[in-house]
PDB file of C-alpha atoms and ligand atoms in Angstrom:
ATOM      1  CA  MET O  21       6.420  31.010   4.373  1.00  0.00           C
ATOM      2  CA  ILE O  22       7.668  27.334   3.001  1.00  0.00           C
ATOM      3  CA  SER O  23      11.202  27.664   1.815  1.00  0.00           C
ATOM      4  CA  GLU O  24      11.914  26.259  -1.475  1.00  0.00           C
ATOM      5  CA  LYS O  25      13.618  23.251   0.224  1.00  0.00           C
ATOM      6  CA  ILE O  26      10.895  22.044   2.220  1.00  0.00           C
ATOM      7  CA  LYS O  27       8.461  22.765  -0.992  1.00  0.00           C
ATOM      8  CA  ASN O  28      10.488  20.205  -3.243  1.00  0.00           C
ATOM      9  CA  GLN O  29       9.927  17.418  -0.295  1.00  0.00           C
ATOM     10  CA  ILE O  30       6.558  17.827  -0.624  1.00  0.00           C
ATOM     11  CA  GLN O  31       3.995  16.700  -3.396  1.00  0.00           C
ATOM     12  CA  VAL O  32       0.494  16.664  -3.935  1.00  0.00           C
ATOM     13  CA  VAL O  33      -0.866  13.734  -6.201  1.00  0.00           C
ATOM     14  CA  GLN O  34      -4.273  12.723  -6.779  1.00  0.00           C
ATOM     15  CA  GLY O  35      -4.961   8.751  -6.391  1.00  0.00           C
ATOM     16  CA  ASP O  36      -5.368   5.927  -4.489  1.00  0.00           C
ATOM     17  CA  ILE O  37      -3.012   5.605  -1.518  1.00  0.00           C
ATOM     18  CA  THR O  38      -2.837   1.847  -1.620  1.00  0.00           C
ATOM     19  CA  LYS O  39      -0.976   2.027  -4.996  1.00  0.00           C
ATOM     20  CA  LEU O  40       1.626   4.086  -3.821  1.00  0.00           C
ATOM     21  CA  ASP O  41       5.199   3.065  -4.112  1.00  0.00           C
ATOM     22  CA  CYS O  42       6.736   4.652  -0.914  1.00  0.00           C
ATOM     23  CA  ASP O  43       8.062   3.566   2.570  1.00  0.00           C
ATOM     24  CA  GLY O  44       5.027   4.117   4.501  1.00  0.00           C
ATOM     25  CA  ILE O  45       1.342   5.026   3.653  1.00  0.00           C
ATOM     26  CA  VAL O  46      -0.962   6.801   6.422  1.00  0.00           C
ATOM     27  CA  ASN O  47      -4.128   5.423   7.044  1.00  0.00           C
ATOM     28  CA  ALA O  48      -6.961   7.749   8.329  1.00  0.00           C
ATOM     29  CA  ALA O  49      -8.201   4.983  11.064  1.00  0.00           C
ATOM     30  CA  ASN O  50     -10.712   5.075  13.758  1.00  0.00           C
ATOM     31  CA  ARG O  51      -9.902   4.025  17.526  1.00  0.00           C
ATOM     32  CA  SER O  52     -10.814   0.531  17.190  1.00  0.00           C
ATOM     33  CA  LEU O  53      -8.133   0.016  14.552  1.00  0.00           C
ATOM     34  CA  LEU O  54     -10.163  -2.885  13.361  1.00  0.00           C
ATOM     35  CA  GLY O  55     -11.084  -1.235   9.904  1.00  0.00           C
ATOM     36  CA  GLY O  56     -14.073   0.961   8.792  1.00  0.00           C
ATOM     37  CA  GLY O  57     -14.755   2.642   5.505  1.00  0.00           C
ATOM     38  CA  GLY O  58     -13.326   5.325   3.377  1.00  0.00           C
ATOM     39  CA  VAL O  59      -9.235   4.918   3.211  1.00  0.00           C
ATOM     40  CA  ASP O  60      -9.039   2.541   5.860  1.00  0.00           C
ATOM     41  CA  GLY O  61     -11.497   0.097   4.054  1.00  0.00           C
ATOM     42  CA  ALA O  62      -9.324   0.361   1.010  1.00  0.00           C
ATOM     43  CA  ILE O  63      -6.229   0.210   2.725  1.00  0.00           C
ATOM     44  CA  HIS O  64      -7.339  -3.263   4.637  1.00  0.00           C
ATOM     45  CA  ARG O  65      -8.870  -4.834   1.517  1.00  0.00           C
ATOM     46  CA  ALA O  66      -5.566  -3.976  -0.674  1.00  0.00           C
ATOM     47  CA  ALA O  67      -3.223  -5.105   2.326  1.00  0.00           C
ATOM     48  CA  GLY O  68      -4.871  -8.350   3.155  1.00  0.00           C
ATOM     49  CA  PRO O  69      -6.292 -10.194   6.177  1.00  0.00           C
ATOM     50  CA  GLU O  70      -3.201 -10.206   7.798  1.00  0.00           C
ATOM     51  CA  LEU O  71      -3.621  -6.502   8.584  1.00  0.00           C
ATOM     52  CA  LEU O  72      -6.231  -6.720  10.637  1.00  0.00           C
ATOM     53  CA  ALA O  73      -4.693  -9.493  12.685  1.00  0.00           C
ATOM     54  CA  GLU O  74      -1.758  -7.510  13.070  1.00  0.00           C
ATOM     55  CA  CYS O  75      -4.209  -4.504  14.136  1.00  0.00           C
ATOM     56  CA  ARG O  76      -6.075  -6.912  16.608  1.00  0.00           C
ATOM     57  CA  THR O  77      -2.714  -6.973  18.691  1.00  0.00           C
ATOM     58  CA  LEU O  78      -2.756  -3.164  18.982  1.00  0.00           C
ATOM     59  CA  HIS O  79      -5.290  -2.459  21.175  1.00  0.00           C
ATOM     60  CA  GLY O  80      -6.768   0.358  19.550  1.00  0.00           C
ATOM     61  CA  CYS O  81      -5.450   4.036  19.327  1.00  0.00           C
ATOM     62  CA  ARG O  82      -6.277   7.032  21.050  1.00  0.00           C
ATOM     63  CA  THR O  83      -7.208  10.272  18.912  1.00  0.00           C
ATOM     64  CA  GLY O  84      -3.977  12.148  17.389  1.00  0.00           C
ATOM     65  CA  GLU O  85      -1.800   9.494  18.530  1.00  0.00           C
ATOM     66  CA  ALA O  86      -0.303   7.088  15.711  1.00  0.00           C
ATOM     67  CA  LYS O  87       0.799   2.878  15.962  1.00  0.00           C
ATOM     68  CA  ILE O  88       2.393   1.280  12.995  1.00  0.00           C
ATOM     69  CA  THR O  89       1.972  -2.061  11.643  1.00  0.00           C
ATOM     70  CA  LYS O  90       3.585  -4.008   7.956  1.00  0.00           C
ATOM     71  CA  GLY O  91       2.288  -3.120   4.727  1.00  0.00           C
ATOM     72  CA  TYR O  92       1.668  -6.655   3.624  1.00  0.00           C
ATOM     73  CA  ARG O  93       0.492  -6.741   0.393  1.00  0.00           C
ATOM     74  CA  LEU O  94       0.705  -3.097  -0.231  1.00  0.00           C
ATOM     75  CA  LYS O  95       3.933  -2.089  -1.994  1.00  0.00           C
ATOM     76  CA  ALA O  96       4.852   0.398   1.056  1.00  0.00           C
ATOM     77  CA  LYS O  97       6.631  -1.712   3.832  1.00  0.00           C
ATOM     78  CA  TYR O  98       4.554   0.215   6.495  1.00  0.00           C
ATOM     79  CA  ILE O  99       1.461   1.400   7.399  1.00  0.00           C
ATOM     80  CA  ILE O 100       0.874   3.985  10.084  1.00  0.00           C
ATOM     81  CA  HIS O 101      -2.441   4.048  11.604  1.00  0.00           C
ATOM     82  CA  THR O 102      -3.397   7.566  12.995  1.00  0.00           C
ATOM     83  CA  VAL O 103      -6.885   8.490  14.010  1.00  0.00           C
ATOM     84  CA  GLY O 104      -8.063  11.697  13.544  1.00  0.00           C
ATOM     85  CA  PRO O 105     -10.811  14.004  15.367  1.00  0.00           C
ATOM     86  CA  ILE O 106     -14.576  13.736  14.424  1.00  0.00           C
ATOM     87  CA  TYR O 107     -14.937  17.345  13.571  1.00  0.00           C
ATOM     88  CA  SER O 108     -17.040  19.516  16.558  1.00  0.00           C
ATOM     89  CA  GLY O 109     -15.833  22.578  15.686  1.00  0.00           C
ATOM     90  CA  THR O 110     -13.893  23.235  18.816  1.00  0.00           C
ATOM     91  CA  ALA O 111      -9.869  24.145  19.475  1.00  0.00           C
ATOM     92  CA  GLU O 112      -9.125  20.545  20.218  1.00  0.00           C
ATOM     93  CA  ASP O 113      -9.981  19.560  16.877  1.00  0.00           C
ATOM     94  CA  ALA O 114      -7.274  21.662  15.243  1.00  0.00           C
ATOM     95  CA  ALA O 115      -4.678  20.279  18.055  1.00  0.00           C
ATOM     96  CA  GLN O 116      -5.570  16.680  17.043  1.00  0.00           C
ATOM     97  CA  LEU O 117      -5.623  16.962  13.685  1.00  0.00           C
ATOM     98  CA  ALA O 118      -2.017  18.347  13.707  1.00  0.00           C
ATOM     99  CA  ASP O 119      -0.876  15.795  16.459  1.00  0.00           C
ATOM    100  CA  CYS O 120      -1.708  12.998  13.648  1.00  0.00           C
ATOM    101  CA  TYR O 121       0.842  14.393  11.248  1.00  0.00           C
ATOM    102  CA  LEU O 122       3.339  15.079  14.147  1.00  0.00           C
ATOM    103  CA  ASN O 123       3.037  11.473  15.691  1.00  0.00           C
ATOM    104  CA  SER O 124       3.073   9.629  12.259  1.00  0.00           C
ATOM    105  CA  LEU O 125       5.938  11.531  10.995  1.00  0.00           C
ATOM    106  CA  ASN O 126       7.862  10.715  14.301  1.00  0.00           C
ATOM    107  CA  LEU O 127       6.585   7.143  13.882  1.00  0.00           C
ATOM    108  CA  ALA O 128       7.887   6.936  10.332  1.00  0.00           C
ATOM    109  CA  LYS O 129      11.272   8.347  10.893  1.00  0.00           C
ATOM    110  CA  GLU O 130      11.682   5.965  14.016  1.00  0.00           C
ATOM    111  CA  HIS O 131      11.528   3.142  11.292  1.00  0.00           C
ATOM    112  CA  ASP O 132      13.735   4.902   9.095  1.00  0.00           C
ATOM    113  CA  VAL O 133      10.791   5.505   6.524  1.00  0.00           C
ATOM    114  CA  HIS O 134      11.728   8.366   3.883  1.00  0.00           C
ATOM    115  CA  SER O 135       8.787   8.821   1.806  1.00  0.00           C
ATOM    116  CA  ILE O 136       5.454   8.766   3.559  1.00  0.00           C
ATOM    117  CA  ALA O 137       1.989   9.437   1.788  1.00  0.00           C
ATOM    118  CA  PHE O 138      -0.694  11.110   3.827  1.00  0.00           C
ATOM    119  CA  PRO O 139      -4.790  10.619   2.545  1.00  0.00           C
ATOM    120  CA  ALA O 140      -6.377  14.242   3.614  1.00  0.00           C
ATOM    121  CA  ILE O 141      -7.387  12.767   7.371  1.00  0.00           C
ATOM    122  CA  SER O 142     -10.611  13.347   8.963  1.00  0.00           C
ATOM    123  CA  THR O 143     -12.054  15.232   5.625  1.00  0.00           C
ATOM    124  CA  GLY O 144     -14.080  12.423   4.931  1.00  0.00           C
ATOM    125  CA  VAL O 145     -16.597  10.410   7.263  1.00  0.00           C
ATOM    126  CA  TYR O 146     -15.357  12.570  10.220  1.00  0.00           C
ATOM    127  CA  GLY O 147     -16.629  15.971   8.651  1.00  0.00           C
ATOM    128  CA  TYR O 148     -13.449  18.338   9.214  1.00  0.00           C
ATOM    129  CA  PRO O 149     -13.684  21.361   6.694  1.00  0.00           C
ATOM    130  CA  LEU O 150     -11.451  20.402   3.713  1.00  0.00           C
ATOM    131  CA  GLU O 151      -9.428  23.782   3.628  1.00  0.00           C
ATOM    132  CA  ASP O 152      -9.348  24.103   7.221  1.00  0.00           C
ATOM    133  CA  ALA O 153      -7.684  20.950   7.464  1.00  0.00           C
ATOM    134  CA  THR O 154      -5.554  21.531   4.588  1.00  0.00           C
ATOM    135  CA  GLU O 155      -4.038  24.060   6.292  1.00  0.00           C
ATOM    136  CA  ILE O 156      -3.116  22.440   9.079  1.00  0.00           C
ATOM    137  CA  ALA O 157      -1.829  19.604   7.315  1.00  0.00           C
ATOM    138  CA  VAL O 158       0.675  21.566   5.235  1.00  0.00           C
ATOM    139  CA  LYS O 159       1.698  23.745   7.821  1.00  0.00           C
ATOM    140  CA  THR O 160       1.969  20.785   9.941  1.00  0.00           C
ATOM    141  CA  VAL O 161       4.400  18.857   8.143  1.00  0.00           C
ATOM    142  CA  ALA O 162       6.333  22.298   6.673  1.00  0.00           C
ATOM    143  CA  GLN O 163       6.922  22.694   9.891  1.00  0.00           C
ATOM    144  CA  TRP O 164       8.226  19.112  10.820  1.00  0.00           C
ATOM    145  CA  LEU O 165      10.493  19.006   7.850  1.00  0.00           C
ATOM    146  CA  GLU O 166      11.885  21.965   9.130  1.00  0.00           C
ATOM    147  CA  ASP O 167      12.643  20.630  12.447  1.00  0.00           C
ATOM    148  CA  HIS O 168      14.096  17.818  11.046  1.00  0.00           C
ATOM    149  CA  ALA O 169      16.328  19.105   8.370  1.00  0.00           C
ATOM    150  CA  ASP O 170      18.802  16.619   8.734  1.00  0.00           C
ATOM    151  CA  TYR O 171      16.757  13.696   7.798  1.00  0.00           C
ATOM    152  CA  ALA O 172      15.555  12.803   4.489  1.00  0.00           C
ATOM    153  CA  MET O 173      11.903  12.671   4.117  1.00  0.00           C
ATOM    154  CA  GLN O 174       9.563  13.114   1.194  1.00  0.00           C
ATOM    155  CA  VAL O 175       5.975  13.939   1.987  1.00  0.00           C
ATOM    156  CA  ILE O 176       3.045  12.789  -0.808  1.00  0.00           C
ATOM    157  CA  PHE O 177      -0.063  14.167   0.267  1.00  0.00           C
ATOM    158  CA  CYS O 178      -2.585  12.030  -1.829  1.00  0.00           C
ATOM    159  CA  CYS O 179      -5.423  13.071  -2.806  1.00  0.00           C
ATOM    160  CA  PHE O 180      -8.773  10.816  -3.807  1.00  0.00           C
ATOM    161  CA  ASP O 181     -10.614  13.255  -5.827  1.00  0.00           C
ATOM    162  CA  ALA O 182      -9.902  16.570  -7.881  1.00  0.00           C
ATOM    163  CA  ARG O 183     -11.494  19.204  -5.420  1.00  0.00           C
ATOM    164  CA  THR O 184      -9.000  17.844  -2.380  1.00  0.00           C
ATOM    165  CA  GLU O 185      -6.132  17.811  -4.771  1.00  0.00           C
ATOM    166  CA  ARG O 186      -7.263  21.182  -5.961  1.00  0.00           C
ATOM    167  CA  VAL O 187      -6.964  22.689  -2.649  1.00  0.00           C
ATOM    168  CA  TYR O 188      -3.713  21.009  -1.585  1.00  0.00           C
ATOM    169  CA  GLN O 189      -2.112  22.337  -4.742  1.00  0.00           C
ATOM    170  CA  ALA O 190      -3.533  26.044  -3.614  1.00  0.00           C
ATOM    171  CA  ARG O 191      -2.191  25.664  -0.210  1.00  0.00           C
ATOM    172  CA  ALA O 192       1.186  23.861  -0.712  1.00  0.00           C
ATOM    173  CA  LEU O 193       2.050  26.547  -3.604  1.00  0.00           C
ATOM    174  CA  GLN O 194       0.322  29.871  -1.827  1.00  0.00           C
ATOM    175  CA  GLN O 195       2.499  29.398   1.261  1.00  0.00           C
TER     176      GLN O 195
HETATM  177  N1  AR6 G 229      -6.631   6.768  -1.331  1.00  0.00           N
HETATM  178  C1  AR6 G 229      -6.865   7.844  -1.129  1.00  0.00           C
HETATM  179  N2  AR6 G 229      -7.539   8.768  -0.084  1.00  0.00           N
HETATM  180  C2  AR6 G 229      -8.727   8.073  -0.161  1.00  0.00           C
HETATM  181  C3  AR6 G 229      -9.082   6.771  -0.368  1.00  0.00           C
HETATM  182  C4  AR6 G 229      -7.935   6.095  -0.882  1.00  0.00           C
HETATM  183  N3  AR6 G 229      -7.955   4.765  -1.207  1.00  0.00           N
HETATM  184  N4  AR6 G 229     -10.352   6.723  -0.118  1.00  0.00           N
HETATM  185  C5  AR6 G 229     -10.940   7.616   0.309  1.00  0.00           C
HETATM  186  N5  AR6 G 229     -10.076   8.693   0.335  1.00  0.00           N
HETATM  187  P1  AR6 G 229     -12.207   9.001   5.054  1.00  0.00           P
HETATM  188  P2  AR6 G 229     -11.935  10.501   7.800  1.00  0.00           P
HETATM  189  C6  AR6 G 229      -9.977   9.907   1.320  1.00  0.00           C
HETATM  190  O1  AR6 G 229     -13.623   8.976   5.378  1.00  0.00           O
HETATM  191  O2  AR6 G 229     -12.709  11.420   7.690  1.00  0.00           O
HETATM  192  C7  AR6 G 229     -13.481   5.166   8.552  1.00  0.00           C
HETATM  193  O3  AR6 G 229     -14.346   4.422   8.159  1.00  0.00           O
HETATM  194  C8  AR6 G 229     -11.357  10.400   1.253  1.00  0.00           C
HETATM  195  O4  AR6 G 229     -11.904  10.845  -0.128  1.00  0.00           O
HETATM  196  O5  AR6 G 229     -11.690   7.926   5.087  1.00  0.00           O
HETATM  197  O6  AR6 G 229     -10.690  10.505   8.707  1.00  0.00           O
HETATM  198  C9  AR6 G 229     -12.542   4.911   9.484  1.00  0.00           C
HETATM  199  O7  AR6 G 229     -12.378   3.516   9.895  1.00  0.00           O
HETATM  200  C10 AR6 G 229     -11.076  11.584   2.211  1.00  0.00           C
HETATM  201  O8  AR6 G 229     -10.392  12.734   1.476  1.00  0.00           O
HETATM  202  O9  AR6 G 229     -11.291   9.141   6.822  1.00  0.00           O
HETATM  203  C11 AR6 G 229     -13.241   6.209  10.382  1.00  0.00           C
HETATM  204  O10 AR6 G 229     -14.346   5.455  11.086  1.00  0.00           O
HETATM  205  C12 AR6 G 229      -9.799  11.085   2.935  1.00  0.00           C
HETATM  206  O11 AR6 G 229      -9.655   9.971   2.544  1.00  0.00           O
HETATM  207  C13 AR6 G 229     -13.367   7.234   9.611  1.00  0.00           C
HETATM  208  O12 AR6 G 229     -13.597   6.603   8.277  1.00  0.00           O
HETATM  209  C14 AR6 G 229     -10.443  10.684   4.335  1.00  0.00           C
HETATM  210  O13 AR6 G 229     -11.739  10.259   4.280  1.00  0.00           O
HETATM  211  C15 AR6 G 229     -12.235   8.285   9.797  1.00  0.00           C
HETATM  212  O14 AR6 G 229     -12.679   9.409   9.028  1.00  0.00           O
END
């Protein structure tokens, strides 16, 4: 069960994450951190070339971990780059996907971020089944919010398409 307090800290919206006005947005990147397609490509295009220059200094990122950069031309002050698992159907996928959310939230808190938007990590090119990934995303975020009840954090699940939004709405309300 997710308490009403936690539910009020979680929002589901449909749209383009690069347009959101919050302290930080999360990028579903790859291990190189040097850009790609999907939401990664959109974030790099919107943030501008300075982002790639900073990413080059980070020397990649392991699956499940997260690294932070400035937001450059975005409204968001920070971009938190995390690398979701490429879906293989093993238990490790779920653990790594949960780590993406946990490590992103921890890094956000370290940088005094109080509002953060997540895309549906791994559910595009990386092939994670949407329902399963959504369950992990919502549960992991809700648990983190419970565990950090003394820290004001607003979490936005930014869904690019209508189907993703429907699944997130159903999952977020159901629990
Ligand atoms: N705003 C919000 N969500 C978006 C946007 C956007 N502008 N664009 C796409 N999405 P994906 P992955 C959604 O494939 O599965 C990249 O090439 C998309 O509809 O971007 O983690 C990286 O470099 C889907 O719901 O990320 C990696 O190589 C979700 O974002 C690889 O893809 C995630 O889809 C990572 O794959």
